[in-house]
Coordinates of C-alpha atoms in Angstrom, one line a residue:
X740 CA 62.6 102.7 71.0
X741 CA 66.1 102.5 69.7
X742 CA 66.9 104.7 66.7
X743 CA 69.8 102.4 65.6
X744 CA 68.5 98.9 65.7
X745 CA 64.8 99.5 65.9
X746 CA 64.5 97.1 68.8
X747 CA 62.7 97.8 72.0
X748 CA 64.9 98.6 75.0
X749 CA 63.9 96.6 78.1
X750 CA 66.7 97.5 80.5
X751 CA 69.4 100.1 81.1
X752 CA 72.7 99.9 82.9
X753 CA 73.1 102.8 85.2
X754 CA 76.3 103.5 87.0
X755 CA 77.6 105.8 89.7
X756 CA 80.6 108.0 88.8
X757 CA 83.7 107.7 91.0
X758 CA 84.4 110.7 93.2
X759 CA 87.8 111.7 94.7
X760 CA 87.4 112.5 98.4
X761 CA 90.1 114.4 100.2
X762 CA 91.6 112.9 103.4
X763 CA 91.8 114.8 106.6
X764 CA 94.9 115.5 108.7
X765 CA 94.8 112.0 110.2
X766 CA 94.7 110.3 106.8
X767 CA 91.0 109.5 107.3
X768 CA 87.8 110.2 105.4
X769 CA 85.1 112.1 107.3
X770 CA 81.6 110.8 107.3
X771 CA 80.3 114.3 106.2
X772 CA 82.7 114.3 103.2
X773 CA 81.5 110.9 102.2
X774 CA 77.9 111.9 102.6
X775 CA 78.5 115.0 100.5
X776 CA 80.0 112.9 97.7
X777 CA 77.5 110.0 98.0
X778 CA 74.2 111.1 99.6
X779 CA 72.5 108.1 101.2
X780 CA 75.6 106.0 101.6
X781 CA 75.9 103.8 104.7
X782 CA 79.4 102.4 104.6
X783 CA 82.6 101.6 102.7
X784 CA 84.1 98.3 101.6
X785 CA 87.0 97.0 99.4
X786 CA 88.2 93.7 98.0
X787 CA 91.7 92.3 98.1
X788 CA 93.3 91.1 94.8
X789 CA 92.2 87.5 94.1
X790 CA 89.6 87.6 97.0
X791 CA 85.9 87.8 96.2
X792 CA 84.9 88.5 99.8
X793 CA 84.0 92.1 100.8
X794 CA 86.0 93.7 103.6
X795 CA 84.5 96.7 105.4
X796 CA 86.5 99.9 106.2
X797 CA 86.8 100.8 109.9
X798 CA 84.5 103.6 111.1
X799 CA 85.0 105.2 114.5
X800 CA 81.7 107.2 114.5
X801 CA 83.2 110.3 112.8
X802 CA 85.5 109.1 110.0
X803 CA 86.7 106.0 108.1
X804 CA 90.2 104.8 109.0
X805 CA 92.7 103.4 106.5
X806 CA 92.8 99.5 106.6
X807 CA 96.1 98.4 107.9
X808 CA 97.3 102.0 108.5
X809 CA 97.5 102.8 104.7
X810 CA 95.0 103.2 101.9
X811 CA 97.5 101.8 99.2
X812 CA 96.2 101.3 95.6
X813 CA 92.9 99.6 96.2
X814 CA 89.5 100.2 94.8
X815 CA 87.0 101.3 97.4
X816 CA 83.2 101.2 97.1
X817 CA 80.3 102.7 99.1
X818 CA 77.1 101.0 100.1
X819 CA 73.9 103.0 99.2
X820 CA 71.0 102.5 101.5
X821 CA 68.7 105.5 100.9
X822 CA 65.1 104.6 101.6
X823 CA 62.5 104.9 98.8
X824 CA 60.2 107.9 98.3
X825 CA 57.1 106.0 99.4
X826 CA 58.7 105.2 102.7
X827 CA 59.8 108.8 103.1
X828 CA 56.2 110.0 102.8
X829 CA 55.1 107.9 105.7
X830 CA 55.4 110.1 108.8
X831 CA 54.6 107.3 111.2
X832 CA 58.0 105.5 110.7
X833 CA 61.5 107.1 111.1
X834 CA 64.3 105.8 108.9
X835 CA 67.2 106.7 111.2
X836 CA 68.1 108.1 114.6
X837 CA 68.5 111.6 113.1
X838 CA 64.9 111.6 111.8
X839 CA 63.7 110.4 115.2
X840 CA 65.6 113.3 116.8
X841 CA 64.1 115.8 114.4
X842 CA 60.7 114.4 115.1
X843 CA 61.4 114.6 118.8
X844 CA 62.5 118.2 118.5
X845 CA 59.2 119.0 116.6
X846 CA 57.2 117.4 119.4
X847 CA 59.1 119.3 122.1
X848 CA 58.6 122.5 120.2
X849 CA 54.9 121.7 119.9
X850 CA 54.8 121.1 123.7
X851 CA 56.7 124.3 124.2
X852 CA 54.2 126.2 122.1
X853 CA 51.4 124.7 124.0
X854 CA 52.9 125.7 127.3
X855 CA 53.7 129.1 126.1
X856 CA 50.1 129.4 125.0
X857 CA 49.2 128.5 128.5
X858 CA 51.5 131.2 129.9
X859 CA 54.7 129.3 130.8
X860 CA 58.0 130.7 129.4
X861 CA 60.8 128.2 129.1
X862 CA 63.9 128.4 126.9
X863 CA 64.4 125.1 124.9
X864 CA 67.2 126.3 122.6
X865 CA 69.7 124.0 124.3
X866 CA 68.1 120.9 122.8
X867 CA 68.9 122.0 119.3
X868 CA 72.4 123.0 120.2
X869 CA 73.2 119.5 121.5
X870 CA 72.4 118.0 118.1
X871 CA 74.7 120.2 116.0
X872 CA 78.2 119.1 114.6
X873 CA 80.9 118.3 117.1
X874 CA 83.0 121.4 116.4
X875 CA 79.9 123.7 116.7
X876 CA 78.9 121.8 119.8
X877 CA 82.3 122.4 121.4
X878 CA 82.1 126.1 120.4
X879 CA 78.6 126.4 121.9
X880 CA 79.7 124.6 125.1
X881 CA 82.7 126.9 125.4
X882 CA 80.6 130.0 124.9
X883 CA 77.8 128.8 127.2
X884 CA 80.4 128.3 130.0
X885 CA 80.7 132.1 130.2
X886 CA 77.0 132.9 129.9
X887 CA 74.3 131.4 132.1
X888 CA 71.3 129.9 130.1
X889 CA 68.1 129.0 131.7
X890 CA 67.5 125.3 132.3
X891 CA 63.9 124.0 131.8
X892 CA 64.4 121.2 134.3
X893 CA 65.6 123.6 136.9
X894 CA 62.7 125.9 136.2
X895 CA 60.2 123.1 136.5
X896 CA 61.8 121.8 139.7
X897 CA 61.7 125.3 141.2
X898 CA 58.1 125.4 140.1
X899 CA 57.5 122.1 141.9
X900 CA 59.2 123.3 145.1
X901 CA 57.0 126.4 145.0
X902 CA 53.9 124.3 144.5
X903 CA 55.0 122.0 147.3
X904 CA 55.5 124.9 149.7
X905 CA 52.0 126.1 148.7
X906 CA 50.6 122.6 149.2
X907 CA 50.0 121.9 145.6
X908 CA 51.6 119.5 143.0
X909 CA 52.6 119.7 139.3
X910 CA 50.0 119.1 136.7
X911 CA 50.2 115.8 134.7
X912 CA 51.4 117.7 131.6
X913 CA 54.2 119.5 133.6
X914 CA 55.2 116.2 135.2
X915 CA 55.3 114.4 131.8
X916 CA 57.3 117.3 130.3
X917 CA 59.8 117.1 133.3
X918 CA 60.2 113.3 132.7
X919 CA 60.6 113.9 129.0
X920 CA 63.4 116.5 129.5
X921 CA 65.1 114.2 132.0
X922 CA 64.9 111.2 129.5
X923 CA 66.2 113.4 126.7
X924 CA 69.2 114.7 128.8
X925 CA 70.0 111.2 130.0
X926 CA 69.8 109.9 126.4
X927 CA 72.2 112.6 125.2
X928 CA 74.6 111.8 128.0
X929 CA 74.5 108.1 127.3
X930 CA 75.1 108.7 123.6
X931 CA 78.0 111.0 124.3
X932 CA 79.5 108.5 126.8
X933 CA 79.1 105.7 124.2
X934 CA 80.7 107.8 121.6
X935 CA 83.6 108.7 123.9
X936 CA 84.0 105.0 124.8
X937 CA 83.9 103.9 121.2
X938 CA 86.6 106.6 120.4
X939 CA 88.7 105.4 123.2
X940 CA 88.3 101.8 122.1
X941 CA 89.2 102.7 118.5
X942 CA 92.3 104.5 119.8
X943 CA 93.2 101.5 121.9
X944 CA 92.7 99.3 118.8
X945 CA 94.9 101.5 116.7
X946 CA 97.6 101.4 119.4
X947 CA 97.3 97.6 119.6
X948 CA 97.5 97.3 115.9
X949 CA 100.6 99.5 115.9
X950 CA 102.1 97.3 118.7
X951 CA 101.1 94.2 116.7
X952 CA 102.8 95.6 113.6
X953 CA 105.9 96.3 115.7
X954 CA 105.8 92.8 117.1
X955 CA 105.4 91.4 113.6
X956 CA 108.4 93.5 112.5
X957 CA 110.4 92.2 115.5
X958 CA 109.2 88.7 114.7
X959 CA 110.3 89.1 111.0
X960 CA 113.7 90.5 112.3
X961 CA 113.9 87.5 114.6
X962 CA 113.1 85.1 111.7
X963 CA 115.8 86.9 109.6
X964 CA 118.2 86.4 112.5
X965 CA 117.2 82.8 112.7
X966 CA 117.9 82.5 109.0
X967 CA 121.3 84.1 109.5
X968 CA 122.0 81.7 112.4
X969 CA 120.9 78.8 110.2
X970 CA 123.3 79.9 107.5
X971 CA 126.0 80.2 110.1
X972 CA 125.1 76.7 111.3
X973 CA 125.3 75.5 107.7
X974 CA 128.7 77.2 107.4
X975 CA 129.8 75.5 110.7
X976 CA 128.6 72.1 109.3
X977 CA 130.5 72.8 106.1
X978 CA 133.6 73.7 108.1
X979 CA 133.1 70.5 110.2
X980 CA 132.9 68.5 106.9
X981 CA 136.0 70.1 105.7
X982 CA 137.6 69.3 109.1
X983 CA 136.6 65.7 108.7
X984 CA 138.0 65.7 105.2
X985 CA 141.2 67.3 106.5
X986 CA 141.4 64.6 109.2
X987 CA 140.8 62.0 106.6
X988 CA 143.6 63.6 104.4
X989 CA 145.9 63.7 107.4
X990 CA 145.2 60.0 108.2
X991 CA 145.9 59.2 104.5
X992 CA 149.1 61.2 104.6
X993 CA 150.1 59.5 107.9
X994 CA 149.4 56.1 106.2
X995 CA 151.3 57.2 103.1
X996 CA 154.1 58.5 105.4
X997 CA 154.2 55.1 107.1
X998 CA 154.3 53.4 103.7
X999 CA 157.1 55.8 102.6
X1000 CA 159.0 55.0 105.8
X1001 CA 158.6 51.3 105.1
X1002 CA 159.8 51.9 101.5
X1003 CA 162.8 53.9 102.9
X1004 CA 163.6 51.1 105.2
X1005 CA 163.4 48.6 102.4
X1006 CA 165.6 50.9 100.2
X1007 CA 168.0 51.2 103.1
X1008 CA 168.1 47.4 103.4
X1009 CA 168.6 47.1 99.6
X1010 CA 171.3 49.8 99.8
X1011 CA 173.1 47.9 102.6
X1012 CA 172.9 44.7 100.5
X1013 CA 174.2 46.6 97.5
X1014 CA 177.0 48.0 99.6
X1015 CA 177.9 44.6 100.8
X1016 CA 177.8 43.3 97.3
X1017 CA 179.9 46.3 96.3
X1018 CA 182.4 45.5 99.0
X1019 CA 182.6 41.9 97.8
X1020 CA 183.0 43.0 94.2
X1021 CA 185.7 45.5 95.3
X1022 CA 187.5 42.6 97.0
X1023 CA 187.1 40.4 94.0
X1024 CA 188.3 43.3 91.8
X1025 CA 191.3 43.8 94.0
X1026 CA 192.0 40.0 93.8
X1027 CA 191.6 40.1 90.0
X1028 CA 193.8 43.1 89.8
X1029 CA 196.4 41.3 91.8
X1030 CA 196.1 38.2 89.7
X1031 CA 196.2 40.3 86.5
X1032 CA 199.3 42.0 87.8
X1033 CA 200.9 38.7 88.6
X1034 CA 199.9 37.3 85.3
X1035 CA 201.2 40.5 83.6
X1036 CA 204.5 40.1 85.3
X1037 CA 204.6 36.5 84.3
X1038 CA 203.7 37.4 80.7
X1039 CA 206.3 40.1 80.6
X1040 CA 208.9 37.6 82.0
X1041 CA 207.8 35.0 79.4
X1042 CA 207.8 37.5 76.7
X1043 CA 211.3 38.6 77.6
X1044 CA 212.3 35.0 77.8
X1045 CA 210.7 34.3 74.4
X1046 CA 212.6 37.2 72.9
X1047 CA 215.8 36.0 74.4
X1048 CA 215.1 32.5 73.2
X1049 CA 214.1 33.7 69.8
X1050 CA 217.3 35.7 69.5
X1051 CA 219.3 32.7 70.7
X1052 CA 217.4 30.4 68.4
X1053 CA 218.0 32.7 65.5
X1054 CA 221.7 32.9 66.4
X1055 CA 221.9 29.1 66.9
X1056 CA 219.7 28.0 64.0
X1057 CA 222.4 28.5 61.3
X1058 CA 224.7 26.5 63.4
X1059 CA 222.1 23.9 64.0
X1060 CA 221.2 23.8 60.4
X1061 CA 224.7 23.6 59.4
X1062 CA 225.5 21.0 62.0
X1063 CA 222.2 19.3 61.5
X1064 CA 221.5 19.4 65.2
X1065 CA 217.9 19.7 66.4
X1066 CA 216.9 20.2 70.0
X1067 CA 213.8 18.1 70.2
X1068 CA 213.6 18.4 74.0
X1069 CA 213.1 22.2 74.1
X1070 CA 210.5 22.2 71.3
X1071 CA 207.5 20.9 73.4
X1072 CA 208.5 23.3 76.2
X1073 CA 208.5 26.2 73.8
X1074 CA 205.2 25.1 72.3
X1075 CA 203.7 24.8 75.8
X1076 CA 205.0 28.2 76.7
X1077 CA 203.4 29.7 73.6
X1078 CA 200.1 28.1 74.4
X1079 CA 200.3 29.3 78.0
X1080 CA 201.1 32.8 76.7
X1081 CA 197.9 32.7 74.6
X1082 CA 195.8 31.5 77.4
X1083 CA 197.3 34.2 79.7
X1084 CA 196.4 36.8 77.2
X1085 CA 192.8 35.6 76.9
X1086 CA 192.6 35.5 80.7
X1087 CA 194.0 39.0 80.9
X1088 CA 191.4 40.2 78.4
X1089 CA 188.6 38.5 80.4
X1090 CA 189.8 40.0 83.6
X1091 CA 189.9 43.4 82.0
X1092 CA 186.3 43.0 80.8
X1093 CA 185.2 41.8 84.3
X1094 CA 187.1 44.8 85.8
X1095 CA 185.2 47.2 83.5
X1096 CA 181.9 45.6 84.3
X1097 CA 182.6 45.8 88.0
X1098 CA 183.5 49.5 87.6
X1099 CA 180.2 50.1 85.7
X1100 CA 178.2 48.2 88.4
X1101 CA 180.0 50.2 91.1
X1102 CA 179.2 53.5 89.4
X1103 CA 175.5 52.4 89.0
X1104 CA 175.3 51.4 92.6
X1105 CA 176.9 54.7 93.7
X1106 CA 174.3 56.7 91.6
X1107 CA 171.4 54.6 93.0
X1108 CA 172.8 55.0 96.5
X1109 CA 173.0 58.8 95.9
X1110 CA 169.4 59.0 94.5
X1111 CA 168.0 56.8 97.4
X1112 CA 169.8 58.9 99.9
X1113 CA 168.5 62.2 98.5
X1114 CA 164.9 60.8 98.2
X1115 CA 165.2 59.6 101.8
X1116 CA 166.3 63.0 103.0
X1117 CA 163.5 64.7 101.1
X1118 CA 160.9 62.3 102.6
X1119 CA 162.2 62.8 106.1
X1120 CA 162.0 66.6 105.6
X1121 CA 158.5 66.4 104.2
X1122 CA 157.5 64.0 107.0
X1123 CA 158.8 66.5 109.6
X1124 CA 157.0 69.4 107.8
X1125 CA 153.8 67.5 107.7
X1126 CA 154.0 66.6 111.4
X1127 CA 154.5 70.3 112.3
X1128 CA 151.7 71.4 110.0
X1129 CA 149.3 68.7 111.3
X1130 CA 150.1 69.6 114.9
X1131 CA 149.4 73.2 114.2
X1132 CA 146.2 72.4 112.2
X1133 CA 144.9 70.2 115.1
X1134 CA 145.4 73.1 117.5
X1135 CA 143.7 75.6 115.2
X1136 CA 140.8 73.2 114.6
X1137 CA 140.3 72.6 118.3
X1138 CA 140.3 76.4 118.9
X1139 CA 137.9 76.9 116.0
X1140 CA 135.6 74.2 117.4
X1141 CA 135.6 75.7 120.8
X1142 CA 134.9 79.2 119.5
X1143 CA 132.1 78.0 117.2
X1144 CA 130.6 76.0 120.1
X1145 CA 130.6 79.0 122.4
X1146 CA 129.2 81.4 119.8
X1147 CA 126.5 78.8 118.8
X1148 CA 125.5 78.4 122.4
X1149 CA 125.3 82.2 122.9
X1150 CA 123.3 82.6 119.7
X1151 CA 121.0 79.8 120.7
X1152 CA 120.5 81.5 124.1
X1153 CA 119.8 84.9 122.4
X1154 CA 117.4 83.3 120.0
X1155 CA 115.6 81.5 122.8
X1156 CA 115.2 84.8 124.7
X1157 CA 114.0 86.6 121.6
X1158 CA 111.6 83.8 120.8
X1159 CA 110.3 83.7 124.4
X1160 CA 109.8 87.5 124.4
X1161 CA 108.0 87.4 121.0
X1162 CA 105.8 84.6 122.1
X1163 CA 104.9 86.3 125.4
X1164 CA 104.2 89.6 123.5
X1165 CA 102.0 87.8 121.0
X1166 CA 100.1 86.1 123.8
X1167 CA 99.6 89.4 125.7
X1168 CA 98.4 91.0 122.4
X1169 CA 96.0 88.2 121.8
X1170 CA 94.7 88.5 125.4
X1171 CA 94.3 92.3 124.8
X1172 CA 92.6 91.6 121.5
X1173 CA 90.2 89.2 123.1
X1174 CA 89.5 91.7 125.9
X1175 CA 88.9 94.5 123.3
X1176 CA 86.6 92.2 121.4
X1177 CA 84.6 91.5 124.5
X1178 CA 84.5 95.3 125.1
X1179 CA 83.4 95.9 121.6
X1180 CA 80.7 93.2 121.9
X1181 CA 79.5 94.9 125.1
X1182 CA 79.5 98.2 123.3
X1183 CA 77.5 96.7 120.5
X1184 CA 75.0 95.3 123.0
X1185 CA 74.8 98.7 124.7
X1186 CA 74.2 100.4 121.3
X1187 CA 71.4 97.9 120.6
X1188 CA 70.0 98.7 124.0
X1189 CA 70.2 102.4 123.2
X1190 CA 68.4 101.8 120.0
X1191 CA 65.7 100.0 121.9
X1192 CA 65.5 102.8 124.3
X1193 CA 65.3 105.3 121.4
X1194 CA 62.4 103.4 120.1
X1195 CA 60.8 103.4 123.5
X1196 CA 61.4 107.1 123.8
X1197 CA 59.8 107.6 120.4
X1198 CA 56.8 105.7 121.6
X1199 CA 56.7 107.8 124.7
X1200 CA 57.1 110.9 122.5
X1201 CA 54.0 109.8 120.6
X1202 CA 52.2 109.3 123.8
X1203 CA 53.3 112.7 125.1
X1204 CA 52.2 114.3 121.8
X1205 CA 48.9 112.6 122.0
X1206 CA 48.4 113.7 125.6
X1207 CA 49.6 117.2 124.7
X1208 CA 47.1 117.3 121.9
X1209 CA 44.4 116.1 124.2
X1210 CA 45.4 118.7 126.8
X1211 CA 45.5 121.4 124.2
X1212 CA 42.0 120.4 123.0
X1213 CA 40.8 120.3 126.6
X1214 CA 42.3 123.7 127.3
X1215 CA 40.6 125.1 124.2
X1216 CA 37.3 123.6 125.3
X1217 CA 37.4 124.6 128.9
X1218 CA 39.1 128.0 129.2
X1219 CA 38.7 128.6 132.9
X1220 CA 41.1 125.8 134.1
X1221 CA 43.7 127.1 131.7
X1222 CA 43.4 130.6 133.1
X1223 CA 43.8 129.2 136.6
X1224 CA 46.9 127.1 135.5
X1225 CA 48.4 130.2 133.8
X1226 CA 47.8 132.4 136.8
X1227 CA 49.3 129.8 139.1
X1228 CA 52.4 129.5 136.8
X1229 CA 52.8 133.2 136.7
X1230 CA 52.6 133.2 140.5

């Protein structure tokens, strides 16, 4: 009952505390260390982030290997598969191969006791030595190489030879014991061979995984190289675009240069026309100057004549007045001369104005001619500079295009070689992986076959035990045959 709420508790949540297990020298977890931390565990698994599927940790028969070569920061779990206590109390069924081996040792020891009771002395200590830890087994094998231990099979075979020379045969119990020892030895050899084969396969798998990682690294480097080449291709395409823009600009400049040349030609034609007009105006100006000069001379002559006539008229007027004489004939001539003088003055003023306008026009034409000539010289110099630059740019662009084409071809060849090598390596690794999978499947089938053989051996062990019990009972019931058997064995 709960002391807080007063309600009945129907279920409890029981958890297993996490345990820190130390890694060995090869960054693996020994099976014995895991069994010590979690008694009854049968395996390890983990989950990737965002993945609900379990992933088992590799086990080579002795220790668990890091997935992918590194443990990283994952959460690992163990699988508990300890049998229940009711099943543990049943002596007729074994839970694992170790229990079957212990039961087999007990049976062999019982047979040994029975045979010792009958008088046969055989050392069976080697059977227990074979089922110790790997390190203790290697130590025992190294020490046993220096000391000779008695072999029960050899003893029984020597006994059989002696009986054959005497014209006798082994008893059924001795023959069954000999077969049992041979089966046990063959079983241990098969198990050791399978363990060695599994170890070799695991080493091969690790090597292949390492090669696969190296290949993946090379492939990533090749992909990075491909990305670099792609960027270089983009740069080349950008340079080609700029080249096209430069060519377009050059064509525009050439077109503008042609237009400028046409404008220069038109300006030159206009300048020639202006020069011709200037020459005409100069000729007209000279003619006007000549006429003005002539008219000035005429005016000066008329003015001097007028002055003389005026003086003469002033001198003669008193006489004319006094005499009453009037010269009517010279009056119209004088009036006409005065009018002509006025007209000549007006003409002189007009000619002066035209001369000034002509001078202004001449100055304007000279300034326009100077500006056009300077602009024409600048345009010619710029045209020559552009032609030199464009010729140099065409050469440089052609050289750059050739270099880029060569480098692109070489990079493409290198990339094809790297890609072909990577694909061939991946294909070979896949073939090796398929081969190793087939080997692993065959090893699994052999392990299943060995398990079946173990069950058969267990059944035979039960039969031997039953026969040994029957023989023991028979020996106890009838003592004389046992004495004869013991005396024959001692012999």
